[in-house]
């Protein structure tokens, strides 16, 4: 059986730093000669890790796209790879960089010229999940069964993803980061808006030009750390708190263990801030995290990656064939880069309406942009035994929460691990024949994966490319 090599690139443009990784993946058909082909990655090799550079900005509101592109193409030269050789990968623009005026322009310009990429942008929730995969925390939660929070602290934000058994059970993002206060020659150079808001009720707030050693700087860092500890401990959080970015914590189980990733984590675990040679509060923040009594009540686990957690992944592709028991509307195919959300099924309760409604709401929050619905696939990984009535009830729930918004550009996409796709797809079409539906099975995916669904082949099967973020250990 022949093998095939593909090349992948990961690029992370963050608040503080920009970095890049180029990798190769060896693909092989692992099925027998007489079986349906099953292509898997049998080997992955990091070919080149870029230096971690300070993210270049033209001014406070604009990323320097020209410098970013020069950096990327320089890394391709060092890796001895042409951009045209890149068949998959991730461009992740994170933290406060994602809020800059030209953020969208930057990632799309790179995607057009630097290879075939999977993810163009990552909002804070999705960024937290990507970082948790990169840090190895997803695997840790699979191995231990513990409820683990991965806290990825960069320059502007701390992205928290909580997981158990390898599944994400909640997310939250805080304005806690190394560059929220910056210094120059021992004086305060900049104070970020969330910190200014936090000091609004202070009788004597910090000002630009104050000393970097001012006691109020330590008080602010202490307040950040206390708020993070309170968030992780499940204490009630004020939805209007200046340090909260977006929604309040949404996990239901108490956190048992914590893992830190991001640039600040280099100082926490390795006493090594060499990757953070920046004039800011990052080092002091790491020190206070280590000393905080409430945080010490958690089990501390080691990450596989710290500063490179969000970039060590680029798209890794696994092509699978879904057929025989599927139901697809051929008119909407092919589809590319459809994000996946795992819809958990409680086999005892079978409260399908609540489960589907919750999954759709959370998927919309993760993947939609400014209230514009984006297509996503609901993944039913552990369906219980379904009676005829159960199938009917489940399909009614799917139509109730996805049917009214569906169109050729926004079909209902269902992925099932077991062999229920045909009966579910046909039941949905019997209930509403006008709704475009793609219902495929025998595919294993996870929240945060992306899938391509190809056109129906003469044999009636469809090729499915599962693009998951691939990470490596140091």
JSON list of C-alpha atoms in Angstrom, two decimals, residues 13-159:
[
{"chain": "A", "resi": 13, "resn": "UNK", "atom": "CA", "xyz": [-1.19, 35.92, 15.25]},
{"chain": "A", "resi": 14, "resn": "UNK", "atom": "CA", "xyz": [-1.72, 36.82, 18.89]},
{"chain": "A", "resi": 15, "resn": "UNK", "atom": "CA", "xyz": [-1.92, 39.93, 21.04]},
{"chain": "A", "resi": 16, "resn": "UNK", "atom": "CA", "xyz": [1.74, 39.67, 22.05]},
{"chain": "A", "resi": 17, "resn": "UNK", "atom": "CA", "xyz": [3.37, 37.22, 19.69]},
{"chain": "A", "resi": 18, "resn": "UNK", "atom": "CA", "xyz": [3.22, 35.65, 16.26]},
{"chain": "A", "resi": 19, "resn": "UNK", "atom": "CA", "xyz": [4.60, 32.19, 15.52]},
{"chain": "A", "resi": 20, "resn": "UNK", "atom": "CA", "xyz": [4.44, 29.48, 12.88]},
{"chain": "A", "resi": 21, "resn": "UNK", "atom": "CA", "xyz": [4.95, 25.73, 12.61]},
{"chain": "A", "resi": 22, "resn": "UNK", "atom": "CA", "xyz": [5.41, 23.69, 9.39]},
{"chain": "A", "resi": 23, "resn": "UNK", "atom": "CA", "xyz": [4.75, 19.95, 9.56]},
{"chain": "A", "resi": 24, "resn": "UNK", "atom": "CA", "xyz": [4.49, 16.94, 7.29]},
{"chain": "A", "resi": 25, "resn": "UNK", "atom": "CA", "xyz": [1.97, 14.12, 7.58]},
{"chain": "A", "resi": 26, "resn": "UNK", "atom": "CA", "xyz": [2.31, 10.65, 6.10]},
{"chain": "A", "resi": 27, "resn": "UNK", "atom": "CA", "xyz": [-1.01, 9.21, 4.89]},
{"chain": "A", "resi": 28, "resn": "UNK", "atom": "CA", "xyz": [-1.71, 5.53, 4.30]},
{"chain": "A", "resi": 29, "resn": "UNK", "atom": "CA", "xyz": [-4.65, 3.36, 3.39]},
{"chain": "A", "resi": 30, "resn": "UNK", "atom": "CA", "xyz": [-4.91, 1.14, 6.48]},
{"chain": "A", "resi": 31, "resn": "UNK", "atom": "CA", "xyz": [-7.80, -0.96, 5.21]},
{"chain": "A", "resi": 32, "resn": "UNK", "atom": "CA", "xyz": [-7.21, -4.34, 3.62]},
{"chain": "A", "resi": 33, "resn": "UNK", "atom": "CA", "xyz": [-7.04, -4.79, -0.15]},
{"chain": "A", "resi": 34, "resn": "UNK", "atom": "CA", "xyz": [-10.64, -5.98, -0.36]},
{"chain": "A", "resi": 35, "resn": "UNK", "atom": "CA", "xyz": [-12.05, -3.33, 1.98]},
{"chain": "A", "resi": 36, "resn": "UNK", "atom": "CA", "xyz": [-13.31, 0.23, 1.45]},
{"chain": "A", "resi": 37, "resn": "UNK", "atom": "CA", "xyz": [-10.25, 2.51, 1.60]},
{"chain": "A", "resi": 38, "resn": "UNK", "atom": "CA", "xyz": [-9.57, 4.15, 4.96]},
{"chain": "A", "resi": 39, "resn": "UNK", "atom": "CA", "xyz": [-6.86, 6.79, 4.89]},
{"chain": "A", "resi": 40, "resn": "UNK", "atom": "CA", "xyz": [-5.15, 7.64, 8.16]},
{"chain": "A", "resi": 41, "resn": "UNK", "atom": "CA", "xyz": [-2.16, 9.67, 9.27]},
{"chain": "A", "resi": 42, "resn": "UNK", "atom": "CA", "xyz": [0.49, 7.18, 10.34]},
{"chain": "A", "resi": 43, "resn": "UNK", "atom": "CA", "xyz": [3.27, 9.66, 11.05]},
{"chain": "A", "resi": 44, "resn": "UNK", "atom": "CA", "xyz": [3.60, 13.38, 11.73]},
{"chain": "A", "resi": 45, "resn": "UNK", "atom": "CA", "xyz": [6.83, 15.33, 11.77]},
{"chain": "A", "resi": 46, "resn": "UNK", "atom": "CA", "xyz": [7.53, 18.93, 12.70]},
{"chain": "A", "resi": 47, "resn": "UNK", "atom": "CA", "xyz": [9.77, 20.29, 9.95]},
{"chain": "A", "resi": 48, "resn": "UNK", "atom": "CA", "xyz": [10.20, 23.82, 11.22]},
{"chain": "A", "resi": 49, "resn": "UNK", "atom": "CA", "xyz": [9.28, 25.91, 14.26]},
{"chain": "A", "resi": 50, "resn": "UNK", "atom": "CA", "xyz": [9.61, 29.64, 13.79]},
{"chain": "A", "resi": 51, "resn": "UNK", "atom": "CA", "xyz": [11.03, 31.95, 16.42]},
{"chain": "A", "resi": 52, "resn": "UNK", "atom": "CA", "xyz": [8.33, 33.58, 18.53]},
{"chain": "A", "resi": 53, "resn": "UNK", "atom": "CA", "xyz": [8.25, 37.20, 17.38]},
{"chain": "A", "resi": 54, "resn": "UNK", "atom": "CA", "xyz": [6.47, 40.23, 18.74]},
{"chain": "A", "resi": 55, "resn": "UNK", "atom": "CA", "xyz": [3.26, 40.76, 16.74]},
{"chain": "A", "resi": 56, "resn": "UNK", "atom": "CA", "xyz": [3.88, 43.77, 14.46]},
{"chain": "A", "resi": 57, "resn": "UNK", "atom": "CA", "xyz": [1.39, 46.63, 14.43]},
{"chain": "A", "resi": 58, "resn": "UNK", "atom": "CA", "xyz": [1.27, 49.73, 12.23]},
{"chain": "A", "resi": 59, "resn": "UNK", "atom": "CA", "xyz": [-0.52, 51.55, 15.05]},
{"chain": "A", "resi": 60, "resn": "UNK", "atom": "CA", "xyz": [-2.79, 50.64, 17.95]},
{"chain": "A", "resi": 61, "resn": "UNK", "atom": "CA", "xyz": [-5.66, 49.66, 15.64]},
{"chain": "A", "resi": 62, "resn": "UNK", "atom": "CA", "xyz": [-3.88, 48.04, 12.68]},
{"chain": "A", "resi": 63, "resn": "UNK", "atom": "CA", "xyz": [-1.87, 44.83, 12.32]},
{"chain": "A", "resi": 64, "resn": "UNK", "atom": "CA", "xyz": [1.16, 45.25, 10.04]},
{"chain": "A", "resi": 65, "resn": "UNK", "atom": "CA", "xyz": [0.11, 42.83, 7.30]},
{"chain": "A", "resi": 66, "resn": "UNK", "atom": "CA", "xyz": [3.24, 43.40, 5.23]},
{"chain": "A", "resi": 67, "resn": "UNK", "atom": "CA", "xyz": [5.54, 42.37, 8.10]},
{"chain": "A", "resi": 68, "resn": "UNK", "atom": "CA", "xyz": [3.36, 39.35, 8.91]},
{"chain": "A", "resi": 69, "resn": "UNK", "atom": "CA", "xyz": [3.52, 38.15, 5.30]},
{"chain": "A", "resi": 70, "resn": "UNK", "atom": "CA", "xyz": [7.30, 38.69, 5.15]},
{"chain": "A", "resi": 71, "resn": "UNK", "atom": "CA", "xyz": [7.68, 36.64, 8.33]},
{"chain": "A", "resi": 72, "resn": "UNK", "atom": "CA", "xyz": [5.52, 33.79, 6.99]},
{"chain": "A", "resi": 73, "resn": "UNK", "atom": "CA", "xyz": [7.31, 33.54, 3.64]},
{"chain": "A", "resi": 74, "resn": "UNK", "atom": "CA", "xyz": [10.67, 33.69, 5.41]},
{"chain": "A", "resi": 75, "resn": "UNK", "atom": "CA", "xyz": [9.61, 30.67, 7.49]},
{"chain": "A", "resi": 76, "resn": "UNK", "atom": "CA", "xyz": [8.61, 28.78, 4.34]},
{"chain": "A", "resi": 77, "resn": "UNK", "atom": "CA", "xyz": [12.08, 29.42, 2.92]},
{"chain": "A", "resi": 78, "resn": "UNK", "atom": "CA", "xyz": [13.71, 28.19, 6.14]},
{"chain": "A", "resi": 79, "resn": "UNK", "atom": "CA", "xyz": [11.50, 25.08, 6.05]},
{"chain": "A", "resi": 80, "resn": "UNK", "atom": "CA", "xyz": [12.39, 24.65, 2.37]},
{"chain": "A", "resi": 81, "resn": "UNK", "atom": "CA", "xyz": [8.70, 24.38, 1.51]},
{"chain": "A", "resi": 82, "resn": "UNK", "atom": "CA", "xyz": [6.74, 26.31, -1.12]},
{"chain": "A", "resi": 83, "resn": "UNK", "atom": "CA", "xyz": [3.38, 27.80, -0.03]},
{"chain": "A", "resi": 84, "resn": "UNK", "atom": "CA", "xyz": [1.80, 25.89, -2.89]},
{"chain": "A", "resi": 85, "resn": "UNK", "atom": "CA", "xyz": [2.91, 22.65, -1.25]},
{"chain": "A", "resi": 86, "resn": "UNK", "atom": "CA", "xyz": [0.75, 23.39, 1.80]},
{"chain": "A", "resi": 87, "resn": "UNK", "atom": "CA", "xyz": [-2.48, 21.42, 1.55]},
{"chain": "A", "resi": 88, "resn": "UNK", "atom": "CA", "xyz": [-3.96, 22.13, 4.96]},
{"chain": "A", "resi": 89, "resn": "UNK", "atom": "CA", "xyz": [-3.38, 24.15, 8.09]},
{"chain": "A", "resi": 90, "resn": "UNK", "atom": "CA", "xyz": [-4.69, 26.76, 10.48]},
{"chain": "A", "resi": 91, "resn": "UNK", "atom": "CA", "xyz": [-4.41, 30.53, 10.61]},
{"chain": "A", "resi": 92, "resn": "UNK", "atom": "CA", "xyz": [-5.51, 31.55, 14.07]},
{"chain": "A", "resi": 93, "resn": "UNK", "atom": "CA", "xyz": [-5.84, 35.22, 14.94]},
{"chain": "A", "resi": 94, "resn": "UNK", "atom": "CA", "xyz": [-6.30, 35.43, 18.67]},
{"chain": "A", "resi": 95, "resn": "UNK", "atom": "CA", "xyz": [-6.81, 37.68, 21.67]},
{"chain": "A", "resi": 96, "resn": "UNK", "atom": "CA", "xyz": [-6.94, 41.41, 21.08]},
{"chain": "A", "resi": 97, "resn": "UNK", "atom": "CA", "xyz": [-5.40, 40.99, 17.61]},
{"chain": "A", "resi": 98, "resn": "UNK", "atom": "CA", "xyz": [-8.76, 39.59, 16.48]},
{"chain": "A", "resi": 99, "resn": "UNK", "atom": "CA", "xyz": [-10.38, 42.95, 17.35]},
{"chain": "A", "resi": 100, "resn": "UNK", "atom": "CA", "xyz": [-8.09, 45.07, 15.17]},
{"chain": "A", "resi": 101, "resn": "UNK", "atom": "CA", "xyz": [-9.61, 46.94, 12.22]},
{"chain": "A", "resi": 102, "resn": "UNK", "atom": "CA", "xyz": [-7.86, 44.88, 9.53]},
{"chain": "A", "resi": 103, "resn": "UNK", "atom": "CA", "xyz": [-7.91, 41.47, 11.32]},
{"chain": "A", "resi": 104, "resn": "UNK", "atom": "CA", "xyz": [-10.23, 39.88, 8.76]},
{"chain": "A", "resi": 105, "resn": "UNK", "atom": "CA", "xyz": [-8.29, 41.38, 5.84]},
{"chain": "A", "resi": 106, "resn": "UNK", "atom": "CA", "xyz": [-5.03, 40.00, 7.22]},
{"chain": "A", "resi": 107, "resn": "UNK", "atom": "CA", "xyz": [-6.17, 36.39, 7.65]},
{"chain": "A", "resi": 108, "resn": "UNK", "atom": "CA", "xyz": [-7.93, 36.27, 4.30]},
{"chain": "A", "resi": 109, "resn": "UNK", "atom": "CA", "xyz": [-4.95, 37.78, 2.49]},
{"chain": "A", "resi": 110, "resn": "UNK", "atom": "CA", "xyz": [-2.69, 35.15, 4.08]},
{"chain": "A", "resi": 111, "resn": "UNK", "atom": "CA", "xyz": [-5.13, 32.36, 3.31]},
{"chain": "A", "resi": 112, "resn": "UNK", "atom": "CA", "xyz": [-5.20, 33.43, -0.35]},
{"chain": "A", "resi": 113, "resn": "UNK", "atom": "CA", "xyz": [-1.44, 33.49, -0.80]},
{"chain": "A", "resi": 114, "resn": "UNK", "atom": "CA", "xyz": [0.17, 31.22, 1.79]},
{"chain": "A", "resi": 115, "resn": "UNK", "atom": "CA", "xyz": [-1.47, 27.84, 1.20]},
{"chain": "A", "resi": 116, "resn": "UNK", "atom": "CA", "xyz": [-4.77, 25.99, 1.72]},
{"chain": "A", "resi": 117, "resn": "UNK", "atom": "CA", "xyz": [-5.88, 26.69, 5.26]},
{"chain": "A", "resi": 118, "resn": "UNK", "atom": "CA", "xyz": [-8.55, 25.27, 7.51]},
{"chain": "A", "resi": 119, "resn": "UNK", "atom": "CA", "xyz": [-9.37, 27.92, 10.13]},
{"chain": "A", "resi": 120, "resn": "UNK", "atom": "CA", "xyz": [-9.25, 31.61, 9.24]},
{"chain": "A", "resi": 121, "resn": "UNK", "atom": "CA", "xyz": [-10.16, 33.07, 12.63]},
{"chain": "A", "resi": 122, "resn": "UNK", "atom": "CA", "xyz": [-10.84, 31.78, 16.11]},
{"chain": "A", "resi": 123, "resn": "UNK", "atom": "CA", "xyz": [-13.16, 33.52, 18.55]},
{"chain": "A", "resi": 124, "resn": "UNK", "atom": "CA", "xyz": [-12.23, 33.33, 22.23]},
{"chain": "A", "resi": 125, "resn": "UNK", "atom": "CA", "xyz": [-14.28, 30.20, 22.99]},
{"chain": "A", "resi": 126, "resn": "UNK", "atom": "CA", "xyz": [-12.96, 28.25, 20.02]},
{"chain": "A", "resi": 127, "resn": "UNK", "atom": "CA", "xyz": [-9.47, 29.55, 20.72]},
{"chain": "A", "resi": 128, "resn": "UNK", "atom": "CA", "xyz": [-9.70, 28.10, 24.22]},
{"chain": "A", "resi": 129, "resn": "UNK", "atom": "CA", "xyz": [-10.60, 24.68, 22.81]},
{"chain": "A", "resi": 130, "resn": "UNK", "atom": "CA", "xyz": [-7.76, 24.80, 20.26]},
{"chain": "A", "resi": 131, "resn": "UNK", "atom": "CA", "xyz": [-5.29, 25.74, 23.00]},
{"chain": "A", "resi": 132, "resn": "UNK", "atom": "CA", "xyz": [-6.54, 22.89, 25.20]},
{"chain": "A", "resi": 133, "resn": "UNK", "atom": "CA", "xyz": [-5.85, 20.44, 22.39]},
{"chain": "A", "resi": 134, "resn": "UNK", "atom": "CA", "xyz": [-2.42, 21.92, 21.83]},
{"chain": "A", "resi": 135, "resn": "UNK", "atom": "CA", "xyz": [-1.50, 21.81, 25.50]},
{"chain": "A", "resi": 136, "resn": "UNK", "atom": "CA", "xyz": [-2.49, 18.12, 25.66]},
{"chain": "A", "resi": 137, "resn": "UNK", "atom": "CA", "xyz": [-5.29, 18.83, 28.16]},
{"chain": "A", "resi": 138, "resn": "UNK", "atom": "CA", "xyz": [-7.96, 17.15, 26.05]},
{"chain": "A", "resi": 139, "resn": "UNK", "atom": "CA", "xyz": [-5.94, 13.93, 26.15]},
{"chain": "A", "resi": 140, "resn": "UNK", "atom": "CA", "xyz": [-5.25, 14.37, 29.88]},
{"chain": "A", "resi": 141, "resn": "UNK", "atom": "CA", "xyz": [-8.99, 14.55, 30.55]},
{"chain": "A", "resi": 142, "resn": "UNK", "atom": "CA", "xyz": [-9.48, 11.36, 28.53]},
{"chain": "A", "resi": 143, "resn": "UNK", "atom": "CA", "xyz": [-6.75, 9.57, 30.47]},
{"chain": "A", "resi": 144, "resn": "UNK", "atom": "CA", "xyz": [-7.80, 10.69, 33.94]},
{"chain": "A", "resi": 145, "resn": "UNK", "atom": "CA", "xyz": [-11.57, 11.21, 33.73]},
{"chain": "A", "resi": 146, "resn": "UNK", "atom": "CA", "xyz": [-11.07, 14.38, 35.77]},
{"chain": "A", "resi": 147, "resn": "UNK", "atom": "CA", "xyz": [-12.78, 17.72, 35.12]},
{"chain": "A", "resi": 148, "resn": "UNK", "atom": "CA", "xyz": [-9.82, 19.79, 33.91]},
{"chain": "A", "resi": 149, "resn": "UNK", "atom": "CA", "xyz": [-9.68, 23.49, 33.06]},
{"chain": "A", "resi": 150, "resn": "UNK", "atom": "CA", "xyz": [-7.12, 24.60, 30.50]},
{"chain": "A", "resi": 151, "resn": "UNK", "atom": "CA", "xyz": [-6.30, 28.29, 31.03]},
{"chain": "A", "resi": 152, "resn": "UNK", "atom": "CA", "xyz": [-4.50, 29.74, 28.01]},
{"chain": "A", "resi": 153, "resn": "UNK", "atom": "CA", "xyz": [-3.06, 33.10, 29.04]},
{"chain": "A", "resi": 154, "resn": "UNK", "atom": "CA", "xyz": [-1.69, 35.29, 26.28]},
{"chain": "A", "resi": 155, "resn": "UNK", "atom": "CA", "xyz": [-1.14, 39.00, 26.06]},
{"chain": "A", "resi": 156, "resn": "UNK", "atom": "CA", "xyz": [-4.74, 40.17, 26.29]},
{"chain": "A", "resi": 157, "resn": "UNK", "atom": "CA", "xyz": [-6.94, 37.30, 27.43]},
{"chain": "A", "resi": 158, "resn": "UNK", "atom": "CA", "xyz": [-7.19, 34.09, 29.40]},
{"chain": "A", "resi": 159, "resn": "UNK", "atom": "CA", "xyz": [-9.22, 31.58, 27.39]}
]
